[in-house]
Coordinates of C-alpha atoms in Angstrom, one line a residue:
M78 CA -20.8 -4.5 10.3
K79 CA -18.4 -4.5 8.2
K80 CA -17.1 -8.6 7.7
L81 CA -13.8 -8.6 8.6
I82 CA -10.7 -11.2 6.3
Y83 CA -8.4 -11.1 8.2
I84 CA -8.2 -8.1 10.0
I85 CA -7.7 -9.5 13.7
A86 CA -5.5 -12.2 13.7
I87 CA -5.8 -15.8 15.4
S88 CA -3.1 -17.2 14.3
T89 CA 0.4 -15.5 15.8
I90 CA 1.8 -18.7 16.0
F91 CA 5.3 -17.2 15.8
V92 CA 6.0 -14.1 17.9
A93 CA 9.0 -11.9 16.5
T94 CA 11.0 -8.8 17.8
S95 CA 14.0 -9.0 15.4
C96 CA 14.1 -11.1 12.9
T97 CA 17.1 -12.3 14.5
D98 CA 14.9 -14.0 16.6
Y99 CA 11.8 -14.3 15.0
L100 CA 11.3 -17.9 14.9
D101 CA 11.1 -18.2 18.7
S102 CA 7.6 -19.4 19.1
E103 CA 4.9 -19.2 21.7
N104 CA 3.0 -22.6 22.4
L105 CA -1.3 -21.0 21.7
Y106 CA -4.2 -22.7 22.0
G107 CA -2.0 -25.9 22.2
K108 CA -0.7 -25.3 18.9
S109 CA 2.4 -26.0 17.2
L110 CA 4.4 -26.8 14.2
E111 CA 3.7 -30.5 14.7
T112 CA -0.2 -30.4 15.2
Y113 CA -0.8 -27.4 12.9
Y114 CA -1.4 -26.7 9.5
K115 CA -3.8 -30.3 9.4
T116 CA -7.1 -28.4 8.6
P117 CA -8.5 -26.4 6.7
T118 CA -9.2 -24.1 9.6
D119 CA -5.5 -24.5 10.1
I120 CA -4.5 -22.8 7.9
N121 CA -7.2 -19.9 6.6
E122 CA -6.2 -18.8 10.4
S123 CA -2.0 -18.9 9.9
M124 CA -2.8 -17.4 6.3
S125 CA -4.7 -14.5 8.4
G126 CA -1.3 -14.1 10.2
V127 CA 0.5 -13.9 7.5
Y128 CA -1.7 -11.0 6.2
N129 CA -1.8 -9.8 10.0
A130 CA 2.4 -8.9 9.6
I131 CA 0.5 -5.8 7.4
Y132 CA -0.1 -3.7 9.8
T133 CA 1.5 -1.7 11.8
S134 CA 2.2 0.2 14.9
N135 CA 4.4 3.5 14.1
I136 CA 2.8 5.0 12.1
F137 CA 6.2 5.6 10.3
S138 CA 6.6 1.8 9.3
E139 CA 3.4 2.1 7.6
E140 CA 4.8 1.7 4.1
Q141 CA 1.7 4.6 2.2
M142 CA 3.0 7.2 4.9
A143 CA 6.5 6.9 4.3
A144 CA 5.9 6.5 0.5
N145 CA 4.1 9.4 0.6
L146 CA 5.9 11.4 3.3
M147 CA 8.8 11.3 1.0
D148 CA 7.6 12.2 -2.4
N149 CA 8.5 15.5 -4.0
M150 CA 4.1 15.8 -4.2
V151 CA 3.8 16.1 -0.6
L152 CA 4.5 17.9 1.7
G153 CA 5.4 17.4 5.9
G154 CA 2.7 19.1 7.2
G155 CA 1.4 18.7 11.1
G156 CA 1.4 21.2 13.6
P157 CA 4.6 22.4 15.6
D158 CA 5.0 19.3 17.3
D159 CA 4.6 16.7 14.4
K160 CA 8.9 17.3 14.2
A161 CA 8.7 13.5 13.0
A162 CA 6.9 14.0 9.8
K163 CA 8.9 17.1 9.2
W164 CA 11.8 14.8 9.9
V165 CA 11.5 11.8 7.3
D166 CA 9.6 14.2 4.7
N167 CA 13.0 15.8 5.0
F168 CA 15.1 12.6 4.7
E169 CA 16.3 12.6 8.3
D170 CA 16.4 9.6 10.7
P171 CA 14.1 11.1 13.6
L172 CA 14.2 8.3 15.8
E173 CA 17.3 5.3 16.0
D174 CA 14.8 2.8 15.3
T175 CA 11.9 4.9 12.9
Y176 CA 11.0 1.8 10.6
R177 CA 11.8 -0.8 13.0
D178 CA 8.1 -2.0 13.2
M179 CA 8.3 -2.6 9.3
W180 CA 11.3 -4.4 9.5
V181 CA 10.4 -7.0 11.8
Q182 CA 6.4 -7.4 10.8
S183 CA 7.5 -8.3 7.9
Y184 CA 9.6 -10.8 9.0
N185 CA 6.9 -12.0 10.7
G186 CA 4.8 -12.2 7.8
I187 CA 7.9 -14.0 5.9
A188 CA 8.5 -16.6 9.4
R189 CA 4.9 -17.6 9.4
A190 CA 4.5 -17.7 5.3
N191 CA 7.2 -20.8 5.3
A192 CA 5.4 -21.9 7.9
I193 CA 2.6 -22.4 5.6
I194 CA 5.1 -22.9 2.4
E195 CA 6.6 -26.2 4.2
K196 CA 3.8 -28.2 6.0
T197 CA 1.2 -26.6 3.5
Q198 CA 2.9 -29.8 1.1
D199 CA 1.8 -32.5 2.6
A200 CA -0.9 -32.3 4.3
D201 CA -3.4 -34.0 3.2
F202 CA -7.0 -31.9 2.6
S203 CA -9.1 -34.5 0.4
K204 CA -11.6 -35.4 3.7
F205 CA -12.2 -32.2 4.3
F206 CA -13.9 -30.9 0.9
K207 CA -16.2 -32.9 -1.5
S208 CA -13.9 -34.1 -4.7
T209 CA -9.9 -34.0 -4.1
G210 CA -10.7 -31.5 -7.2
E211 CA -11.1 -29.0 -4.8
A212 CA -8.9 -30.4 -2.0
D213 CA -6.2 -29.7 -4.4
Q214 CA -7.8 -26.5 -5.6
F215 CA -7.7 -25.2 -1.8
K216 CA -4.0 -26.5 -1.5
K217 CA -2.5 -24.7 -4.4
Q218 CA -4.0 -21.2 -3.5
A219 CA -2.5 -21.7 0.0
I220 CA 0.6 -23.0 -0.7
G221 CA 0.7 -20.1 -3.6
E222 CA -0.6 -17.6 -1.6
A223 CA 2.1 -18.3 1.4
L224 CA 4.5 -17.3 -1.6
F225 CA 3.2 -13.9 -2.8
M226 CA 2.8 -13.4 0.3
R227 CA 6.6 -14.1 1.3
S228 CA 7.6 -12.0 -2.4
F229 CA 5.5 -9.6 -0.8
F230 CA 6.8 -8.5 2.5
Y231 CA 10.7 -9.0 1.1
F232 CA 9.7 -7.0 -1.9
R233 CA 8.4 -4.2 1.1
L234 CA 11.7 -4.6 3.0
A235 CA 13.8 -4.2 -0.4
K236 CA 12.5 -0.8 -1.5
F237 CA 13.2 0.2 1.5
F238 CA 16.5 -0.9 2.8
G239 CA 17.9 -2.9 -0.5
G240 CA 19.5 -5.6 -0.3
V241 CA 18.6 -7.6 2.9
P242 CA 18.8 -11.1 5.1
L243 CA 17.1 -13.8 3.6
I244 CA 15.9 -16.6 5.6
V245 CA 13.8 -19.0 3.7
T246 CA 12.7 -21.8 5.3
I247 CA 11.3 -22.7 8.8
D248 CA 14.9 -23.6 10.3
G249 CA 16.8 -20.8 8.8
S250 CA 19.4 -18.7 10.1
K251 CA 18.7 -16.2 12.4
T252 CA 22.0 -14.7 12.0
V253 CA 22.7 -14.8 8.0
A254 CA 24.1 -11.4 6.8
R255 CA 22.4 -9.1 4.3
S256 CA 22.3 -10.2 0.2
T257 CA 22.8 -8.2 -1.6
Y258 CA 20.0 -6.5 -3.4
T259 CA 20.5 -8.6 -6.5
E260 CA 20.0 -11.3 -4.5
T261 CA 17.1 -10.6 -2.7
F262 CA 15.4 -9.7 -5.9
A263 CA 16.1 -13.1 -6.8
Q264 CA 13.8 -14.8 -4.4
I265 CA 11.0 -12.2 -5.0
A266 CA 10.8 -12.8 -8.1
S267 CA 11.5 -16.6 -7.8
D268 CA 8.9 -16.2 -5.4
L269 CA 6.2 -14.4 -7.2
K270 CA 7.4 -16.9 -10.6
L271 CA 6.3 -19.7 -8.4
A272 CA 3.2 -18.4 -7.0
I273 CA 1.9 -17.8 -10.4
E274 CA 2.7 -21.1 -10.9
T275 CA 0.9 -22.4 -8.2
M276 CA -2.5 -20.9 -7.6
P277 CA -6.0 -21.2 -9.8
A278 CA -6.7 -18.9 -12.6
T279 CA -10.2 -18.1 -11.2
P280 CA -11.7 -14.9 -12.7
F281 CA -12.9 -12.5 -11.2
P282 CA -16.0 -12.0 -9.6
S283 CA -16.1 -15.6 -9.6
I284 CA -13.4 -15.3 -6.4
P285 CA -15.3 -15.7 -3.3
T286 CA -15.9 -12.5 -1.8
T287 CA -14.5 -13.8 1.0
S288 CA -11.4 -14.0 -0.7
Y289 CA -11.4 -9.1 -0.7
G290 CA -8.1 -8.6 -0.4
H291 CA -6.4 -11.6 -0.5
A292 CA -3.0 -12.1 -3.4
N293 CA -3.6 -14.5 -6.2
K294 CA -2.4 -15.5 -9.5
W295 CA -3.4 -12.2 -10.9
V296 CA -2.4 -10.0 -8.5
A297 CA 1.0 -12.1 -8.5
E298 CA 1.1 -11.6 -11.8
A299 CA 0.7 -7.9 -11.9
Y300 CA 3.3 -7.4 -9.0
M301 CA 5.9 -9.5 -11.0
A302 CA 5.2 -6.3 -13.3
R303 CA 5.8 -3.8 -10.5
V304 CA 9.1 -6.4 -9.0
Y305 CA 10.5 -6.1 -12.4
L306 CA 10.0 -2.3 -13.4
F307 CA 11.4 -1.7 -10.1
Y308 CA 14.9 -3.8 -10.0
T309 CA 15.7 -2.9 -13.6
G310 CA 15.2 1.2 -13.5
Y311 CA 16.4 0.9 -10.1
M312 CA 19.9 -1.2 -11.1
T313 CA 19.8 0.8 -14.3
N314 CA 19.5 4.5 -12.8
M315 CA 20.6 4.0 -9.1
E316 CA 23.3 1.6 -9.5
Q317 CA 24.6 2.4 -12.9
K318 CA 24.3 -0.7 -13.6
A319 CA 22.2 -1.0 -16.9
T320 CA 20.2 -4.2 -17.2
T321 CA 16.9 -5.5 -18.5
D322 CA 16.4 -8.9 -17.0
L323 CA 15.2 -9.7 -13.5
P324 CA 17.3 -12.4 -12.1
L325 CA 15.7 -16.3 -10.5
V326 CA 17.6 -18.5 -7.6
G327 CA 19.8 -20.1 -9.6
G328 CA 21.7 -18.0 -12.4
K329 CA 18.4 -17.8 -15.3
A330 CA 16.3 -14.6 -14.9
L331 CA 13.4 -12.7 -16.8
S332 CA 12.7 -10.5 -20.0
A333 CA 10.8 -8.0 -20.6
T334 CA 8.8 -10.5 -23.1
D335 CA 8.1 -12.9 -20.1
V336 CA 6.8 -10.5 -18.0
A337 CA 4.5 -9.1 -20.3
S338 CA 3.5 -12.4 -21.3
Y339 CA 2.4 -12.6 -17.2
L340 CA 0.6 -9.2 -18.3
N341 CA -1.2 -10.3 -20.7
D342 CA -2.5 -13.1 -19.4
C343 CA -3.3 -11.1 -16.7
M344 CA -5.3 -8.2 -18.9
T345 CA -7.1 -11.1 -21.4
N346 CA -8.2 -14.3 -18.7
S347 CA -8.2 -12.5 -15.3
G348 CA -12.3 -10.4 -15.7
H349 CA -10.5 -7.3 -14.3
A350 CA -11.0 -4.3 -15.9
L351 CA -11.5 -0.4 -15.0
V352 CA -14.5 0.8 -13.3
S353 CA -16.5 4.1 -15.4
D354 CA -15.6 6.6 -13.4
F355 CA -12.1 6.8 -11.5
R356 CA -13.7 9.0 -9.0
N357 CA -16.2 6.0 -8.1
L358 CA -12.8 4.3 -6.7
W359 CA -13.0 6.8 -3.6
P360 CA -15.6 6.8 -0.7
Y361 CA -16.0 10.1 -1.4
S362 CA -18.3 9.6 -4.5
Y363 CA -20.6 8.1 -2.0
I364 CA -21.0 10.3 0.6
N365 CA -24.0 11.1 -0.9
K366 CA -25.9 8.7 -1.3
A367 CA -25.1 7.2 2.7
S368 CA -26.0 10.9 4.1
G369 CA -29.2 11.2 1.7
K370 CA -28.2 14.5 1.5
N371 CA -27.0 16.2 -1.6
I372 CA -23.0 17.9 0.6
L373 CA -21.4 17.6 -3.0
P374 CA -23.3 18.7 -5.7
W375 CA -20.4 17.9 -8.7
A376 CA -20.9 14.3 -7.9
T377 CA -24.6 14.0 -8.3
T378 CA -24.5 16.4 -11.3
E379 CA -22.1 13.9 -12.5
G380 CA -23.3 10.7 -11.4
L381 CA -21.0 9.2 -9.4
S382 CA -21.7 6.1 -8.1
W383 CA -19.3 4.4 -5.3
V384 CA -18.0 0.7 -6.2
G385 CA -17.7 -0.7 -2.5
Q386 CA -14.8 -2.6 -0.9
D387 CA -16.0 -5.9 -0.2
G388 CA -18.7 -7.8 0.2
T389 CA -21.7 -5.7 2.4
K390 CA -22.0 -2.5 1.7
P391 CA -22.1 -1.7 -2.0
T392 CA -22.2 -5.2 -2.8
F393 CA -18.6 -5.7 -4.5
G394 CA -19.1 -8.9 -6.7
T395 CA -20.9 -6.1 -8.9
G396 CA -18.9 -3.1 -9.1
N397 CA -15.1 -3.3 -8.0
K398 CA -13.7 -5.0 -10.5
E399 CA -10.4 -2.5 -10.6
S400 CA -9.0 -3.2 -6.7
M401 CA -7.1 -6.5 -7.0
F402 CA -5.2 -6.6 -3.7
V403 CA -5.7 -4.2 -0.8
Q404 CA -4.9 -4.0 2.8
R405 CA -8.6 -4.3 5.0
F406 CA -9.2 -1.5 7.8
S407 CA -12.1 -1.9 10.0
F408 CA -12.2 0.6 13.6
G409 CA -10.9 0.6 16.5
D410 CA -10.3 0.5 20.1
W411 CA -8.7 2.3 22.8
G412 CA -9.2 -0.7 25.5
W413 CA -7.1 -2.9 22.7
S414 CA -4.2 -4.0 22.6
N415 CA -2.5 -1.0 19.4
G416 CA -6.3 -0.4 19.1
N417 CA -5.4 1.6 16.7
I418 CA -3.3 0.0 13.7
Y419 CA -6.9 -1.5 12.3
T420 CA -8.0 2.2 11.1
N421 CA -6.7 3.4 8.4
R422 CA -4.8 6.1 9.8
L423 CA -3.3 7.5 6.2
C424 CA -7.0 9.5 6.0
L425 CA -6.4 10.4 9.8
F426 CA -3.5 11.2 9.4
S427 CA -3.8 13.5 5.9
A428 CA -7.3 15.2 6.9
L429 CA -7.7 18.3 7.5
R430 CA -6.0 20.4 10.8
D431 CA -8.7 21.0 13.6
N432 CA -10.9 21.2 10.9
S433 CA -14.1 19.5 10.9
L434 CA -16.1 20.1 8.2
V435 CA -18.8 18.2 6.5
P436 CA -18.3 15.9 4.5
F437 CA -14.4 16.0 4.6
G438 CA -13.3 15.9 8.5
Q439 CA -10.7 16.7 10.8
G440 CA -7.3 14.7 11.1
W441 CA -3.5 15.5 11.9
G442 CA -3.0 17.2 8.5
W443 CA 0.3 15.7 7.0
C444 CA 0.9 15.2 3.6
T445 CA -0.1 18.5 1.8
I446 CA -0.1 18.4 -1.2
N447 CA 3.0 20.4 -3.3
P448 CA 0.7 22.9 -5.1
K449 CA 3.1 22.5 -8.4
L450 CA 1.3 19.6 -8.7
W451 CA -2.2 21.5 -8.9
N452 CA -0.6 23.8 -11.2
N453 CA 0.8 21.7 -14.2
W454 CA -2.4 19.7 -13.9
D455 CA -4.7 19.7 -16.9
D456 CA -7.9 20.7 -15.3
T457 CA -9.7 18.7 -17.8
D458 CA -8.5 15.9 -16.3
P459 CA -11.2 15.2 -13.7
R460 CA -8.3 13.0 -11.8
K461 CA -7.2 16.5 -10.5
V462 CA -10.3 17.6 -8.5
G463 CA -10.6 14.0 -8.1
S464 CA -7.4 13.8 -6.0
I465 CA -7.3 17.4 -4.5
L466 CA -8.8 18.4 -1.9
Q467 CA -9.0 22.3 -2.1
V468 CA -10.1 24.2 1.1
G469 CA -12.1 27.2 0.7
K470 CA -14.9 25.8 -2.0
A471 CA -18.2 25.7 -1.1
E472 CA -18.9 22.7 -3.5
Q473 CA -16.3 20.6 -2.0
G474 CA -17.7 21.7 1.8
T475 CA -14.6 23.4 2.6
D476 CA -15.9 27.1 2.4
G477 CA -15.4 26.9 6.3
Y478 CA -12.2 26.0 6.7
V479 CA -9.9 27.3 8.5
V480 CA -6.3 29.0 7.7
D481 CA -3.3 28.9 9.9
K482 CA -4.3 25.2 12.1
G483 CA -1.2 23.6 10.4
D484 CA 2.5 23.9 8.8
H485 CA 2.7 23.0 5.5
E486 CA 0.0 24.8 4.6
T487 CA -0.4 25.2 0.8
G488 CA -4.7 24.8 1.1
Y489 CA -4.6 21.6 -0.9
F490 CA -5.0 18.1 0.8
N491 CA -5.7 14.4 -0.6
K492 CA -8.8 13.6 -1.0
K493 CA -8.4 9.8 -2.1
Y494 CA -7.6 9.0 1.3
T495 CA -8.9 11.3 4.6
A496 CA -11.8 11.3 7.0
L497 CA -15.6 11.5 5.6
Q498 CA -18.1 12.3 7.8
Y499 CA -21.7 14.1 8.0
P500 CA -24.8 14.7 10.3
N501 CA -26.9 11.6 11.8
A502 CA -29.9 11.3 12.8
A503 CA -29.3 13.6 15.8
G504 CA -27.4 16.4 14.0
S505 CA -24.1 14.6 15.1
N506 CA -21.1 14.4 12.5
I507 CA -20.1 11.4 12.6
G508 CA -17.7 9.2 10.2
M509 CA -19.5 8.1 6.7
F510 CA -17.7 4.4 7.9
V511 CA -19.2 4.4 10.9
Q512 CA -22.5 5.4 10.2
L513 CA -22.4 2.6 7.3
Y514 CA -21.0 -0.5 9.9
K515 CA -23.0 0.9 12.9
W516 CA -19.7 0.7 14.6
G517 CA -20.3 1.9 18.1
N518 CA -17.4 4.0 18.8
T519 CA -17.1 7.0 17.4
D520 CA -14.5 8.3 17.9
M521 CA -13.1 10.7 14.9
Q522 CA -9.2 8.9 15.3
L523 CA -10.4 5.1 14.9
M524 CA -13.5 6.0 12.4
H525 CA -11.6 5.3 8.8
A526 CA -12.6 1.5 7.6
Q527 CA -11.5 2.7 4.0
D528 CA -9.2 0.0 2.9
F529 CA -5.6 1.1 1.4
I530 CA -5.3 -0.2 -2.1
F531 CA -1.7 -2.2 -2.8
M532 CA -2.7 -3.0 -6.5
R533 CA -5.4 -2.2 -9.6
Y534 CA -5.7 -3.0 -12.4
A535 CA -5.1 0.8 -14.2
D536 CA -1.5 0.5 -12.7
V537 CA -1.3 -3.1 -14.6
L538 CA -2.1 -1.0 -18.2
L539 CA 0.4 1.8 -16.8
M540 CA 3.0 -1.3 -16.9
H541 CA 2.0 -3.2 -20.1
S542 CA 2.6 -0.1 -21.7
E543 CA 6.3 1.1 -20.3
I544 CA 7.2 -2.6 -20.6
T545 CA 6.3 -3.4 -23.7
K546 CA 7.3 0.4 -25.0
T547 CA 3.5 0.9 -26.4
A548 CA 0.3 3.0 -25.7
T549 CA -2.8 0.5 -25.7
G550 CA -2.2 0.5 -21.8
L551 CA -1.4 4.2 -21.4
N552 CA -4.3 5.2 -23.7
A553 CA -7.7 3.5 -22.3
V554 CA -6.1 5.4 -19.2
R555 CA -6.6 8.2 -20.4
S556 CA -9.7 7.0 -21.9
R557 CA -11.0 6.3 -19.0
A558 CA -10.3 10.0 -18.0
G559 CA -11.6 12.0 -20.9
L560 CA -8.1 12.6 -22.1
P561 CA -7.0 12.7 -26.3
A562 CA -5.0 9.4 -27.4
V563 CA -1.1 10.1 -26.9
G564 CA 1.8 8.1 -28.5
Y565 CA 4.3 6.1 -26.1
T566 CA 7.1 8.0 -24.6
L567 CA 8.4 8.0 -21.2
D568 CA 7.7 11.0 -20.5
A569 CA 3.7 11.0 -20.9
I570 CA 4.1 7.3 -18.5
K571 CA 5.4 9.0 -15.8
Q572 CA 2.9 12.4 -16.2
E573 CA 0.2 9.6 -16.8
R574 CA 1.4 7.4 -13.0
L575 CA 1.6 10.8 -11.2
H576 CA -2.2 11.6 -12.5
E577 CA -3.5 7.8 -11.8
F578 CA -1.9 7.2 -8.7
A579 CA -1.0 10.6 -7.0
F580 CA -1.1 9.9 -3.0
E581 CA -1.1 5.9 -3.7
G582 CA 2.5 5.3 -2.3
L583 CA 3.2 4.8 -6.0
H584 CA 5.1 7.6 -6.4
W585 CA 8.3 8.0 -4.6
F586 CA 9.2 4.5 -5.4
D587 CA 8.7 5.7 -9.6
L588 CA 11.1 8.9 -8.9
I589 CA 13.6 6.3 -7.8
R590 CA 13.4 3.6 -10.1
W591 CA 13.6 6.2 -13.1
G592 CA 16.6 7.8 -11.3
D593 CA 15.0 11.4 -11.1
V594 CA 14.9 10.8 -7.3
N595 CA 17.9 12.4 -7.5
T596 CA 17.1 16.1 -9.5
A597 CA 13.3 16.0 -7.8
F598 CA 13.7 18.4 -4.5
N599 CA 15.3 21.3 -6.5
D600 CA 11.7 23.9 -6.1
A601 CA 11.2 25.6 -2.9
F602 CA 7.9 27.4 -2.5
P603 CA 6.0 29.5 -0.1
V604 CA 4.1 27.9 3.1
R605 CA 2.8 28.7 5.8
N606 CA 3.5 27.3 9.2
S607 CA 1.0 28.1 12.0
G608 CA 0.0 31.6 10.4
K609 CA 3.5 32.5 9.6
D610 CA 4.9 32.7 6.3
A611 CA 7.7 30.0 5.3
T612 CA 10.1 29.2 2.7
Y613 CA 9.4 24.7 2.2
S614 CA 12.0 23.4 0.7
V615 CA 14.1 19.5 1.1
K616 CA 17.6 19.0 0.4
Y617 CA 17.3 15.1 -0.7
R618 CA 21.1 13.0 0.0
T619 CA 21.1 11.2 -2.9
E620 CA 24.2 9.1 -1.3
T621 CA 21.1 7.2 0.1
K622 CA 20.5 5.8 -3.5
G623 CA 16.4 6.1 -2.1
L624 CA 17.1 3.5 1.3
V625 CA 15.9 4.1 4.8
P626 CA 18.8 3.3 7.2
I627 CA 18.5 -0.5 9.4
P628 CA 16.7 -0.1 12.5
E629 CA 19.3 0.5 14.7
T630 CA 18.0 -1.9 17.4
E631 CA 18.5 -4.2 14.9
M632 CA 22.0 -3.4 13.9
R633 CA 22.8 -4.5 17.3
L634 CA 21.0 -7.5 17.5
A635 CA 23.0 -8.5 14.5
N636 CA 26.5 -7.5 16.7
G637 CA 27.7 -6.2 13.6
V638 CA 26.5 -9.1 10.6
Y639 CA 25.1 -6.6 9.1
T640 CA 26.3 -2.9 7.1
Q641 CA 24.7 0.1 7.4
N642 CA 23.3 2.0 4.1
P643 CA 24.7 4.2 3.2
G644 CA 24.6 7.9 4.1
W645 CA 22.5 7.3 7.4

């Protein structure tokens, strides 16, 4: 079975219900701030708790789902009963606490990271290692990793909510007001900067497979670029306050040159690189080998071979040099508390509605694909068919697709993150990952163990081109897709990011930072809604400036300390 690094967290030392009471604590296993954080095991357990905060119970609080639903290249989809998905897609708030799980879990993660940062500073791990050097490396990695994760959670909050309350110590005030947008990003950038300076520079593939998915120096450098581009773009294009600097706590700032130097270090020393074929990043390229059958003939003809995602199957250390930071997923069980949040629900919710085919199985049919993307995408780009699943195509295994099962039907679905299955020895269609890792529960809702990639090396290259205004990284990504070189322009970057990262939860934030979100939803086109002809259109409200509402429960708990985002 798949070895999980931090899926089930042992160390939920801090049990939070909101930002305003996130430091309420429950003493688990006799551990406390006074007795914990003394051994490497303590640190590893507590770090598991930090990563565990990435997971949310409410599907709309999953960053990748929310970002996809609001993207102009993705529709709400689903069925007549999936009204909330359509409301989110249409920039309406279906529930007063639609995004509260994101808020709460982010502050859970921040609280746990704060504890590691503070308590690990004075810990002595020397007796647990062969040398003081090893102990020092462990300590630096732990503190740097916690700093990165605190920045990750604040960045997640800032992208969706704007400026948020900043609580960066264990005993920090629980009733602080929202910080400004600039203050929030100054904290994010400062945490990233210190994380980069603290964590060891261990190159891939020397990083142990047991650390796969965890943050490291290279991930922090890549995120510094992402944060820089988002902040400077948002301030320039959404707030109309042009800037080319990313602020730091204390008044200093990072320039484009500073951030480019981080990317240069990552590109030169990290050991990360592009995999040979874009399609090898996605597990559909493994379906023939996994099943022992030529289910997708084109995958065999073109020699596709999935690079894998961990240290077991296939071997991570020899192939997946592109995935840098991921959210690990496994399986679930309805008998567990929140037994379905550790399965990749993006795959479940994006899969074909009420169509159980081979190799693409059924799901809830959300996030159907805007036909504009398909129609405007060059057929010579293998990423087109490598990203978009067409129905009614024998070569895709979708010739048996039964239409009119869902809403916003366009004939196109997400191929990167979707349900995968094939017949087992008994002839029953079982999930690919269930068979791969020999999991006992074959429920189609719980079978999606595909990791979600937050950061991959292709983004490092494209961000480097955008920041330096040079075409080298841009053309490296294009070359991997078999496309000719082009000169640098922002429009070229926009097209390349759209095609390289379609449905990966990035395009929505690109629209915002470029200021394109204000004009991105002017199209109307025909769709089928449960068997009836209809027209799809979205009315984006510019007054929201790309932000979602602060959860109403948090507004009430704050008792007037917070102000609600405009437009909500």
